[in-house]
Coordinates of C-alpha atoms in Angstrom, one line a residue:
M94 CA -36.9 16.5 -105.5
N95 CA -40.4 15.5 -106.2
F96 CA -42.0 12.5 -107.5
D97 CA -45.1 13.0 -109.9
P98 CA -46.5 9.4 -111.0
I99 CA -48.5 10.9 -113.7
F100 CA -45.2 13.0 -115.1
F101 CA -43.2 9.9 -114.8
R102 CA -45.5 7.4 -116.5
S103 CA -45.5 9.8 -119.4
Q104 CA -41.7 9.3 -120.0
F105 CA -42.5 5.7 -121.3
P106 CA -43.7 5.5 -124.7
S107 CA -44.7 2.1 -124.6
L108 CA -47.2 2.9 -122.2
Q109 CA -49.1 4.8 -124.7
S110 CA -50.7 1.3 -125.8
E111 CA -54.0 -0.2 -124.2
G112 CA -52.3 -3.1 -122.3
I113 CA -51.1 -3.3 -118.6
Y114 CA -47.5 -4.0 -118.3
L115 CA -46.7 -5.9 -114.9
D116 CA -43.7 -7.6 -116.0
S117 CA -41.1 -5.2 -114.8
A118 CA -39.0 -7.9 -112.9
A119 CA -38.3 -9.5 -116.1
T120 CA -37.4 -6.2 -117.8
A121 CA -38.3 -2.7 -117.1
L122 CA -39.8 -0.4 -119.6
K123 CA -37.6 2.0 -121.4
P124 CA -37.9 5.9 -120.9
L125 CA -37.8 8.4 -123.8
V126 CA -34.3 9.7 -122.9
M127 CA -32.7 6.1 -123.3
I128 CA -34.3 5.7 -126.6
E129 CA -33.3 9.1 -127.8
A130 CA -29.8 8.5 -126.8
T131 CA -29.6 5.3 -128.5
N132 CA -30.9 6.4 -131.7
R133 CA -28.6 9.6 -131.6
Y134 CA -25.6 7.1 -131.4
Y135 CA -26.8 5.2 -134.3
L136 CA -27.3 8.4 -136.5
N137 CA -23.9 9.2 -135.8
A138 CA -22.1 5.9 -135.1
T139 CA -18.6 5.7 -134.7
T140 CA -16.5 3.5 -132.5
V141 CA -14.9 3.9 -129.0
L142 CA -11.3 3.6 -127.4
R143 CA -9.8 3.3 -130.9
S144 CA -9.9 6.4 -133.1
K145 CA -8.4 9.8 -132.4
H146 CA -11.0 12.0 -134.8
S147 CA -13.0 14.6 -132.8
Q148 CA -16.2 12.7 -133.0
A149 CA -14.7 9.5 -131.7
L150 CA -12.9 11.2 -128.8
A151 CA -16.2 13.0 -127.9
L152 CA -17.9 9.6 -127.8
D153 CA -14.9 8.1 -125.8
A154 CA -15.5 10.7 -122.9
Q155 CA -19.5 10.0 -122.7
Y156 CA -18.7 6.1 -122.6
E157 CA -16.4 6.5 -119.7
L158 CA -18.7 9.0 -118.1
A159 CA -21.3 6.0 -118.2
R160 CA -18.7 4.0 -116.1
V161 CA -18.2 6.9 -113.7
L162 CA -22.3 7.1 -113.0
A163 CA -22.2 3.4 -112.7
A164 CA -19.6 3.5 -110.0
D165 CA -21.5 6.5 -108.1
L166 CA -24.8 4.3 -108.0
I167 CA -23.2 1.6 -106.3
N168 CA -20.6 3.8 -104.5
A169 CA -17.9 1.9 -105.8
P170 CA -14.3 3.3 -104.7
F171 CA -12.9 3.3 -108.4
N172 CA -14.4 3.8 -111.9
H173 CA -11.9 1.1 -113.1
E174 CA -13.8 -1.4 -110.7
I175 CA -16.6 -1.3 -113.3
I176 CA -16.5 -3.9 -116.0
W177 CA -19.2 -3.9 -118.8
T178 CA -20.5 -7.1 -119.7
K179 CA -23.4 -8.5 -121.5
G180 CA -25.5 -8.7 -118.5
A181 CA -25.6 -10.2 -114.8
T182 CA -25.5 -13.8 -116.1
E183 CA -22.3 -12.8 -118.0
S184 CA -20.8 -11.2 -115.1
I185 CA -21.3 -14.0 -112.7
N186 CA -19.6 -16.6 -115.1
L187 CA -16.8 -14.1 -115.6
V188 CA -16.2 -14.2 -111.6
A189 CA -16.7 -18.2 -111.6
Q190 CA -14.4 -18.6 -114.5
S191 CA -11.6 -16.0 -114.2
Y192 CA -11.6 -15.7 -110.3
A193 CA -13.0 -19.0 -109.0
R194 CA -11.7 -21.5 -111.3
N195 CA -7.9 -20.7 -110.7
R196 CA -8.3 -20.8 -107.0
L197 CA -10.6 -23.5 -105.9
Q198 CA -9.3 -27.0 -105.0
S199 CA -11.0 -30.3 -104.5
G200 CA -13.1 -30.2 -101.3
D201 CA -13.5 -26.4 -101.2
E202 CA -17.1 -25.2 -100.8
I203 CA -19.4 -22.6 -102.3
I204 CA -22.4 -21.7 -100.4
V205 CA -25.2 -20.7 -102.8
S206 CA -28.7 -19.8 -101.1
E207 CA -31.9 -21.7 -102.2
L208 CA -33.3 -18.3 -103.3
E209 CA -31.1 -18.0 -106.7
H210 CA -31.8 -17.4 -109.9
H211 CA -30.3 -20.0 -112.1
S212 CA -27.6 -17.4 -113.1
N213 CA -26.4 -17.5 -109.8
L214 CA -26.5 -21.2 -109.5
I215 CA -25.4 -22.8 -112.7
P216 CA -22.1 -21.2 -112.8
W217 CA -21.1 -22.3 -109.3
L218 CA -22.1 -25.8 -110.4
Q219 CA -20.0 -25.8 -113.4
V220 CA -16.9 -24.2 -111.8
A221 CA -17.5 -26.7 -109.0
E222 CA -17.5 -29.7 -111.6
Q223 CA -14.3 -28.3 -113.3
T224 CA -12.3 -27.8 -110.0
G225 CA -13.6 -30.7 -107.8
A226 CA -15.1 -28.3 -105.2
K227 CA -18.6 -28.5 -103.7
V228 CA -21.7 -26.4 -103.8
I229 CA -23.4 -26.2 -100.5
K230 CA -27.2 -25.4 -100.3
W231 CA -28.1 -22.8 -98.0
E232 CA -32.1 -23.7 -97.6
I233 CA -34.7 -21.3 -96.8
E234 CA -36.4 -21.2 -93.7
A235 CA -40.3 -22.3 -93.5
D236 CA -41.3 -18.6 -93.9
G237 CA -39.1 -18.3 -97.2
T238 CA -36.4 -16.2 -95.4
L239 CA -32.6 -17.0 -95.1
S240 CA -31.3 -17.4 -91.6
T241 CA -27.9 -16.2 -91.0
Q242 CA -27.5 -18.6 -88.1
H243 CA -28.1 -21.6 -90.5
L244 CA -25.5 -20.0 -92.7
Q245 CA -22.8 -19.9 -89.8
L246 CA -23.7 -23.7 -89.1
L247 CA -22.9 -24.3 -92.9
M248 CA -19.4 -22.5 -93.1
T249 CA -16.2 -24.1 -92.5
N250 CA -12.6 -23.5 -93.1
K251 CA -13.2 -25.0 -96.5
T252 CA -15.8 -22.0 -97.4
R253 CA -14.4 -20.1 -100.3
I254 CA -17.5 -18.3 -101.8
I255 CA -21.0 -17.3 -100.6
A256 CA -23.4 -16.6 -103.7
V257 CA -26.5 -14.9 -102.7
T258 CA -29.1 -12.6 -104.4
Q259 CA -30.0 -9.1 -103.3
M260 CA -33.5 -9.7 -104.0
S261 CA -35.2 -13.0 -105.0
N262 CA -37.3 -12.5 -108.3
V263 CA -39.9 -14.9 -107.1
T264 CA -40.8 -13.6 -103.6
G265 CA -39.1 -10.3 -103.4
Y266 CA -37.2 -11.3 -100.2
Q267 CA -34.1 -9.3 -99.4
P268 CA -31.3 -11.2 -97.4
N269 CA -29.4 -9.5 -94.8
I270 CA -26.4 -8.7 -97.0
A271 CA -24.6 -7.1 -94.2
K272 CA -24.4 -9.7 -92.0
I273 CA -23.6 -12.3 -94.6
S274 CA -20.8 -10.3 -95.8
Q275 CA -19.6 -10.1 -92.2
L276 CA -19.8 -13.7 -91.8
A277 CA -18.0 -14.4 -95.4
H278 CA -15.0 -12.3 -94.4
Q279 CA -14.7 -13.7 -90.8
Y280 CA -14.2 -17.1 -92.7
N281 CA -11.9 -15.5 -95.3
A282 CA -14.4 -16.2 -98.0
I283 CA -15.7 -13.9 -100.6
I284 CA -19.3 -12.7 -101.2
V285 CA -21.0 -12.5 -104.8
V286 CA -24.0 -10.5 -104.7
D287 CA -26.5 -11.1 -107.6
G288 CA -28.3 -7.5 -107.7
A289 CA -30.1 -7.8 -110.8
Q290 CA -33.6 -7.8 -109.3
G291 CA -32.8 -5.4 -106.3
V292 CA -30.4 -2.8 -107.9
I293 CA -33.6 -0.8 -109.2
H294 CA -35.3 -0.8 -105.9
D295 CA -32.5 -0.1 -103.6
A296 CA -28.9 0.0 -105.2
M297 CA -26.1 -1.6 -103.1
D298 CA -23.5 0.3 -101.3
V299 CA -20.6 -2.0 -102.0
Q300 CA -18.2 -0.1 -99.7
R301 CA -20.9 -0.1 -96.9
Y302 CA -21.5 -3.7 -97.1
D303 CA -18.0 -4.7 -97.9
I304 CA -19.0 -6.6 -101.1
D305 CA -16.4 -8.3 -103.2
F306 CA -18.3 -8.8 -106.4
Y307 CA -21.7 -7.4 -107.2
T308 CA -23.6 -7.7 -110.6
F309 CA -26.6 -6.3 -112.4
S310 CA -28.1 -5.7 -115.7
A311 CA -28.8 -2.6 -117.3
H312 CA -32.2 -3.7 -118.7
K313 CA -33.8 -3.9 -115.2
L314 CA -32.8 -0.7 -114.5
Y315 CA -34.7 1.3 -117.3
G316 CA -31.7 0.6 -119.6
P317 CA -30.9 -1.3 -122.8
T318 CA -30.8 -5.2 -122.9
G319 CA -27.4 -7.0 -123.6
L320 CA -25.5 -4.6 -121.2
G321 CA -24.3 -5.8 -117.6
V322 CA -22.2 -4.5 -114.8
L323 CA -19.5 -6.3 -113.0
Y324 CA -18.2 -4.5 -109.9
G325 CA -15.1 -6.2 -108.2
K326 CA -12.5 -5.0 -105.7
S327 CA -9.5 -3.7 -107.4
E328 CA -7.3 -6.3 -105.6
L329 CA -9.6 -9.3 -106.8
L330 CA -9.7 -8.0 -110.2
Q331 CA -6.0 -7.6 -110.4
Q332 CA -5.6 -11.3 -110.0
M333 CA -7.8 -12.4 -112.2
N334 CA -7.1 -14.1 -115.6
C335 CA -8.5 -12.3 -118.7
W336 CA -12.2 -13.4 -119.5
Q337 CA -11.9 -13.5 -123.1
G338 CA -9.1 -12.4 -125.8
G339 CA -9.3 -9.9 -128.4
G340 CA -8.7 -6.5 -129.4
K341 CA -8.1 -3.6 -126.7
M342 CA -7.8 -6.2 -123.9
L343 CA -3.9 -6.1 -124.2
K344 CA -0.8 -3.9 -124.2
T345 CA 1.5 -5.9 -126.3
T346 CA 1.4 -9.4 -127.9
S347 CA 3.5 -11.9 -130.1
F348 CA 3.1 -15.2 -131.2
T349 CA 4.3 -16.6 -127.9
D350 CA 2.9 -14.2 -125.1
F351 CA 0.7 -11.2 -124.4
K352 CA 0.4 -8.8 -121.6
P353 CA -2.9 -7.8 -120.5
A354 CA -4.3 -4.4 -120.4
N355 CA -4.8 -2.5 -117.2
L356 CA -8.3 -2.6 -115.4
P357 CA -11.0 -2.3 -116.6
Y358 CA -10.2 -3.1 -120.1
K359 CA -8.5 -6.4 -119.4
F360 CA -11.9 -7.8 -119.2
E361 CA -13.6 -6.1 -122.3
A362 CA -12.2 -7.7 -125.4
G363 CA -13.5 -6.7 -128.7
T364 CA -15.8 -3.8 -129.7
P365 CA -18.1 -3.2 -126.9
N366 CA -22.0 -2.5 -127.1
I367 CA -21.5 1.2 -127.3
A368 CA -24.9 1.9 -128.2
A369 CA -26.1 0.1 -124.9
V370 CA -23.4 2.1 -122.8
I371 CA -24.6 5.5 -124.4
G372 CA -27.9 4.7 -123.6
F373 CA -27.3 3.6 -120.1
Y374 CA -25.5 6.8 -119.5
A375 CA -28.7 8.6 -120.4
V376 CA -30.7 6.6 -117.8
L377 CA -28.1 7.0 -115.2
D378 CA -28.1 10.7 -115.7
W379 CA -31.8 10.6 -115.7
L380 CA -32.3 8.9 -112.5
K381 CA -30.2 11.5 -110.6
T382 CA -33.6 13.5 -111.3
L383 CA -35.6 11.0 -109.9
D384 CA -36.6 11.1 -105.9
S385 CA -36.1 7.2 -105.8
N386 CA -37.1 6.8 -102.1
T387 CA -40.7 8.5 -103.0
A388 CA -41.0 6.5 -106.2
E389 CA -40.2 3.3 -104.4
R390 CA -42.7 3.9 -101.6
Y391 CA -45.5 4.7 -104.3
T392 CA -44.6 1.3 -105.9
I393 CA -44.8 -0.5 -102.5
D394 CA -48.1 1.1 -101.8
L395 CA -49.4 -0.1 -105.0
V396 CA -48.6 -3.7 -104.4
R397 CA -50.1 -3.5 -100.8
Y398 CA -53.3 -2.3 -102.4
T399 CA -53.4 -5.1 -104.9
Y400 CA -52.1 -7.6 -102.1
K401 CA -55.3 -6.7 -100.0
K402 CA -57.7 -7.4 -102.8
L403 CA -55.9 -10.7 -103.9
C404 CA -56.0 -12.1 -100.5
A405 CA -59.8 -12.2 -100.8
L406 CA -59.7 -14.5 -103.6
P407 CA -60.6 -18.5 -102.9
N408 CA -57.7 -20.9 -102.7
I409 CA -55.1 -18.3 -103.3
K410 CA -51.5 -18.9 -101.9
I411 CA -49.3 -15.9 -101.6
H412 CA -45.7 -16.4 -102.0
S413 CA -44.0 -13.0 -102.1
R414 CA -43.1 -11.0 -99.0
A415 CA -44.6 -8.1 -97.6
N416 CA -43.3 -4.7 -98.6
S417 CA -41.8 -6.1 -101.8
P418 CA -42.6 -4.6 -105.3
L419 CA -43.7 -7.8 -106.6
L420 CA -46.6 -10.2 -105.9
S421 CA -46.2 -13.9 -106.8
F422 CA -48.9 -16.2 -105.9
S423 CA -50.6 -19.5 -107.1
F424 CA -53.8 -21.3 -106.7
T425 CA -54.4 -24.8 -105.0
D426 CA -56.9 -25.7 -107.6
I427 CA -56.0 -24.2 -110.9
H428 CA -52.7 -24.4 -112.9
H429 CA -50.7 -21.0 -113.2
D430 CA -50.5 -21.6 -117.0
D431 CA -54.3 -21.4 -117.3
I432 CA -54.5 -18.1 -115.3
A433 CA -51.6 -16.7 -117.4
I434 CA -53.1 -17.6 -120.6
L435 CA -56.4 -15.7 -119.9
L436 CA -54.6 -12.7 -118.4
T437 CA -52.7 -12.4 -121.7
E438 CA -56.1 -12.5 -123.6
Q439 CA -57.2 -9.4 -121.3
N440 CA -53.8 -7.4 -122.1
I441 CA -52.2 -8.0 -119.0
A442 CA -48.6 -8.6 -119.0
I443 CA -47.3 -10.6 -116.3
R444 CA -44.9 -13.8 -115.7
N445 CA -45.7 -17.1 -114.7
G446 CA -44.0 -20.5 -114.2
E447 CA -40.8 -21.4 -112.3
L448 CA -39.0 -18.0 -113.2
C449 CA -35.8 -19.5 -113.8
A450 CA -35.6 -20.5 -110.0
Q451 CA -36.4 -24.2 -110.0
P452 CA -35.0 -25.1 -106.7
L453 CA -36.8 -22.2 -105.1
I454 CA -40.1 -23.3 -106.6
K455 CA -39.7 -27.0 -105.3
A456 CA -38.9 -25.4 -101.9
L457 CA -41.8 -23.5 -102.1
N458 CA -43.8 -26.5 -102.8
C459 CA -45.7 -25.4 -106.0
K460 CA -45.3 -26.1 -109.5
G461 CA -45.0 -22.3 -110.5
V462 CA -46.3 -19.0 -109.8
I463 CA -47.9 -16.1 -111.3
R464 CA -45.9 -12.8 -110.8
A465 CA -47.0 -9.5 -111.1
S466 CA -44.2 -6.9 -110.9
F467 CA -44.8 -3.2 -110.3
M468 CA -42.8 -0.1 -110.8
P469 CA -43.3 3.6 -110.4
Y470 CA -44.9 3.9 -114.0
N471 CA -47.7 1.8 -112.9
S472 CA -51.0 3.2 -111.5
Q473 CA -53.8 2.2 -109.5
T474 CA -55.7 1.7 -112.6
D475 CA -53.3 -0.7 -113.6
A476 CA -53.7 -2.8 -110.4
D477 CA -57.5 -2.3 -110.6
K478 CA -57.6 -4.0 -114.2
F479 CA -55.2 -6.6 -113.0
L480 CA -57.3 -7.4 -110.3
F481 CA -60.7 -7.7 -112.4
A482 CA -58.8 -9.8 -115.1
V483 CA -57.6 -12.3 -112.3
E484 CA -61.4 -12.3 -111.3
N485 CA -62.5 -12.8 -114.5
A486 CA -60.1 -15.8 -115.1
L487 CA -61.2 -17.6 -112.1
S488 CA -64.9 -17.2 -113.0
I489 CA -64.0 -18.8 -116.5
L490 CA -62.1 -21.6 -115.0
K491 CA -64.1 -22.6 -112.2

């Protein structure tokens, strides 16, 4: 299996435009196979898991095969441990409300790392308020990493949950998930891993790392928006209350009671985002043809190339980690918004600001960052144009 960056890039129609796209950490561009699969569905739209005519049954099979491929991606033991949601955000909220809310008691502790995106912080603050539990901040070290020794000092017999990202969307740092999981289970706590940023670069092996809950969004994995995955261990999912009520999440009901459906359907009330699941099936099938390790090395090499040249700029502060697929930086004498506006005027798509990670930005002692995130569809030409645009912006602002 080979990786050809030129051929890979050709599979993304949006790259036909003149602009430079370096905002993949926000959402990845979509390959033609996904666009075509989604279009085919809408040309012959029917529903799933309801009707018995031949077209519906064929769609049922493809819909469930997407679940199989998602389970394969993260090495989940069973297909029914894959729950379709609207995204990683909804997945974490589902765990907080269906698992944690009914188990946490006053004084219980939820350890949340300082690296987290708001999606892996706010749901825990909410459930803590509802139950009387406490959110404990696991602070980053001076170098922006997380210390498992520090984590062990935070853990007590009241620790119930550890919530941590697989990869920071600001710095690209990847915590030691294996060690964190080991510590969590040593204290009879569970680990919830936000894989939204990391899954496209290194899909989590949930069995190897003994992960209790793992979440990610399809749109950051070349897939459609509005679709997410929640993986949970069967024994935990079985214990959880239904997330929402409606069609297809029950076996029987009356005006006094209902009996939930089996996994995974007890958490998938109502008509699902069928087009997104079908589009994601096409993406997951397509990804099996990609040499992902070579593609990732190619991406990291692009970042290294860009990093070396960025470091020569005056008053720059790099916040991202080495060997990360993203570059985040700021200037001590120029506001990030000013740089971002001038980059936009030069057709460079990046992200700037607090990146939905206000506590981390505060810990990094800056008002906001400029983030350029790379993928295998980017090229050295993209990097050079980005660097030229940054230098041009600096010359204007200074």
